[in-house]
Short mmCIF file of C-alpha atoms and ligand atoms in Angstrom, two decimals:
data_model
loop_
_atom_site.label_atom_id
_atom_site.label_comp_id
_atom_site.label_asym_id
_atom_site.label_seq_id
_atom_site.Cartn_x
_atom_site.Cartn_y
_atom_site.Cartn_z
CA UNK S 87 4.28 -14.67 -14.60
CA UNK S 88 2.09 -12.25 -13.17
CA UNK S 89 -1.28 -13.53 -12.67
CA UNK S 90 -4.28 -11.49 -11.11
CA UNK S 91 -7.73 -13.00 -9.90
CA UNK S 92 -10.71 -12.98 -12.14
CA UNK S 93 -12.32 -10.18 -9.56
CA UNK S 94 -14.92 -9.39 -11.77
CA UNK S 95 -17.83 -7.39 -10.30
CA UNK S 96 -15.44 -5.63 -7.91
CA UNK S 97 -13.26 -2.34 -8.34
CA UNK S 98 -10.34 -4.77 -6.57
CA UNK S 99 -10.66 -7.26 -9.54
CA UNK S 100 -10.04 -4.28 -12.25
CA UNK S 101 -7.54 -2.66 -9.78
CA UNK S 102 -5.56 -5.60 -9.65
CA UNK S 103 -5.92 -6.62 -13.45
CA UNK S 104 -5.17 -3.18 -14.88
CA UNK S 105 -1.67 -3.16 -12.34
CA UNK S 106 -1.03 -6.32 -14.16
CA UNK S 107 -1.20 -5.35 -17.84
CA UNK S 108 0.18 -2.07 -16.48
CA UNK S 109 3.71 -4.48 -16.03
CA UNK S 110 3.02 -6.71 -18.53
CA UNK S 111 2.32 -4.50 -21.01
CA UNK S 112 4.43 -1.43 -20.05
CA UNK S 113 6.98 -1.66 -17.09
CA UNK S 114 8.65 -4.78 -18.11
CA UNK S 115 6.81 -6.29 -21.00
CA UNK S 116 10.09 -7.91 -22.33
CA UNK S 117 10.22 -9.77 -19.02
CA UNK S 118 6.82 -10.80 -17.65
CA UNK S 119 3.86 -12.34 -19.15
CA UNK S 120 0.59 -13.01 -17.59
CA UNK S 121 -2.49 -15.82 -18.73
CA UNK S 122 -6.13 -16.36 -17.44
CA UNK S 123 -6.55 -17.56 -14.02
CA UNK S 124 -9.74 -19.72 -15.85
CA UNK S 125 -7.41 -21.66 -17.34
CA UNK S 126 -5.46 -22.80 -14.40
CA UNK S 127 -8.61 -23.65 -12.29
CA UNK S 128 -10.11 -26.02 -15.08
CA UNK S 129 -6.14 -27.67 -15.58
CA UNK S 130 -5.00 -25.88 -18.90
CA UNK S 131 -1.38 -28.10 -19.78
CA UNK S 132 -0.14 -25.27 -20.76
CA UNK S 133 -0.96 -22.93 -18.30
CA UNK S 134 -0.22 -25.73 -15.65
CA UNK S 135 3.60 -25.63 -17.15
CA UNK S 136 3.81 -21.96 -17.52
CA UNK S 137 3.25 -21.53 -13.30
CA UNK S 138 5.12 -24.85 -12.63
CA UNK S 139 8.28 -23.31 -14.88
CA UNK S 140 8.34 -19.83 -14.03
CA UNK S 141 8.01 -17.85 -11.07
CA UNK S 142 4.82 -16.55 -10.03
CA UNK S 143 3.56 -12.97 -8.71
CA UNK S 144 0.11 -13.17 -8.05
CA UNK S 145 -2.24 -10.34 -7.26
CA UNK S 146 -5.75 -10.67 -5.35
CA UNK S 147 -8.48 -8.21 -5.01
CA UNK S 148 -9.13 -9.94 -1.03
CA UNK S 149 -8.20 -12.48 1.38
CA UNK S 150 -9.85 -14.93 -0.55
CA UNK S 151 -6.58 -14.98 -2.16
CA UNK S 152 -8.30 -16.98 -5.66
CA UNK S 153 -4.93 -16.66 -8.00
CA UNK S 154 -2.56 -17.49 -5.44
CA UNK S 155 -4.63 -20.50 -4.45
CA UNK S 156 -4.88 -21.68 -7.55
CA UNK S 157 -1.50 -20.91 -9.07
CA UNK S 158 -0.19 -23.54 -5.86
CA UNK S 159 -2.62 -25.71 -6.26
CA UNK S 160 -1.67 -26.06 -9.73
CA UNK S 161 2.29 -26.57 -8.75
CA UNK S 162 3.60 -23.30 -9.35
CA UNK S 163 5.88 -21.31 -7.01
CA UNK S 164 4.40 -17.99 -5.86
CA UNK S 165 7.69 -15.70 -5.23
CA UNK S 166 4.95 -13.08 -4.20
CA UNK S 167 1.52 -12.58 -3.23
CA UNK S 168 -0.15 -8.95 -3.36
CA UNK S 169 -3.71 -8.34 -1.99
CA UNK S 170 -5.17 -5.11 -3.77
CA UNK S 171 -6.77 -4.89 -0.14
CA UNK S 172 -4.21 -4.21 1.36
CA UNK S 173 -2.93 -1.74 -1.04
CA UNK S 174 -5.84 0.37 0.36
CA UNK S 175 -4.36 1.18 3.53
CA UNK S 176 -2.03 3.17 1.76
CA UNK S 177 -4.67 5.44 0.25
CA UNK S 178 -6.99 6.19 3.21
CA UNK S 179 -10.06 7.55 2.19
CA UNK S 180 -9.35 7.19 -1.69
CA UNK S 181 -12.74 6.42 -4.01
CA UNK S 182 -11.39 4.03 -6.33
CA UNK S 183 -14.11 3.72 -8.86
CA UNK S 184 -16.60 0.76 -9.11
CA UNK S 185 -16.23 -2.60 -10.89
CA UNK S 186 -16.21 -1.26 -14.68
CA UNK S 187 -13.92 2.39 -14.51
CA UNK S 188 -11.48 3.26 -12.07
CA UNK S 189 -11.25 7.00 -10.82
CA UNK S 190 -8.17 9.13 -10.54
CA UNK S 191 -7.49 7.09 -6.74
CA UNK S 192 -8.32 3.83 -8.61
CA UNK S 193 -5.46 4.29 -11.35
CA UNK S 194 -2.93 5.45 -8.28
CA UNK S 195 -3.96 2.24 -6.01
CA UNK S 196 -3.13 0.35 -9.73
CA UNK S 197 -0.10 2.01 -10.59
CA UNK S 198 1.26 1.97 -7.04
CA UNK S 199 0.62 -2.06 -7.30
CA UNK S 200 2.25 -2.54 -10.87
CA UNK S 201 5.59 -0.51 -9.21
CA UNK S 202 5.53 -2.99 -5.94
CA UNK S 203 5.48 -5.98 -8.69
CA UNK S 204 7.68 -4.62 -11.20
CA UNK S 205 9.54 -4.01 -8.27
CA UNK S 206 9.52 -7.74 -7.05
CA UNK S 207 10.07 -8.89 -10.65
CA UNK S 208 13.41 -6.74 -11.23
CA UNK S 209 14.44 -8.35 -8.02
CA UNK S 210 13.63 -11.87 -9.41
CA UNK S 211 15.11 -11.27 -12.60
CA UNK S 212 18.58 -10.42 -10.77
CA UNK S 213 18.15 -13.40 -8.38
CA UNK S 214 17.40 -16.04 -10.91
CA UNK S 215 18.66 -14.36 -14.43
CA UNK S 216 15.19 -14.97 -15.79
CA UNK S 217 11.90 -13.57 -14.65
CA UNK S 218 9.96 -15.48 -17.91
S1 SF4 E 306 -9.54 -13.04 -4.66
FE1 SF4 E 306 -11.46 -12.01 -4.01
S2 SF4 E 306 -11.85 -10.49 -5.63
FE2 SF4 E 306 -10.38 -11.96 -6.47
S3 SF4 E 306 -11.64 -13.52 -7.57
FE3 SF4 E 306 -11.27 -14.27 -5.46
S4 SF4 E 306 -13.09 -13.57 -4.30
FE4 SF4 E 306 -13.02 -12.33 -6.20
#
């Protein structure tokens, strides 16, 4: 599972959720799947059993750290946790867009992110056998 924060009203939050449907939804969409952090925080079953039975790679637009809070605090096992933060330091300088459109840097910081956790996921899937 690959589950970003909600992070709307920052660029972070769409930096972080575009990396995610970047993997789910291109780099290894026959492997991952991802689901609305809203659910988890207001006790969805099934969302509950989806982080408790599969692996979880979480991805935060700060230190608050929302999905990977929430995705423990629901049970589930967080094999990795990416801050889009961090990501940053990477791209020095870049102007990533604002909350609504990335720019050119924006879709680099994303893609960059979606290759560290397709990255991590690959790794999972020949660890475990499974990444779903
Ligand atoms: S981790 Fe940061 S950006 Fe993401 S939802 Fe929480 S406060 Fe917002």
């Amino acid at each position: 599972m690959v589950i970003p924060c909600s992070g709307i009203g920052k660029v972070h939050g769409l930096i972080g959720r575009e990396a995610t449907y970047r993997v789910t939804d291109g780099l290894a969409y026959d492997k991952t799947a991802t689901l609305c952090l809203a659910l988890l925080v207001k006790g969805d079953p099934e969302a509950v059993e989806a982080v408790q039975r599969h692996r979880c790679i979480t991805i935060d637009g700060c230190a608050k750290a929302c999905a990977q809070k929430n995705v423990e605090m629901s049970g589930g096992r967080v094999a990795k946790a990416i801050q889009v933060a961090e990501a940053f330091r990477n791209f020095r300088g870049a102007r990533p867009g604002t909350a609504t459109a990335l720019t050119e840097d924006g879709w680099k910081i994303s893609e960059a992110i979606a290759q560290s956790v397709h990255c991590e996921a690959a790794e999972l899937l020949g660890v475990e056998g499974t990444v779903r």
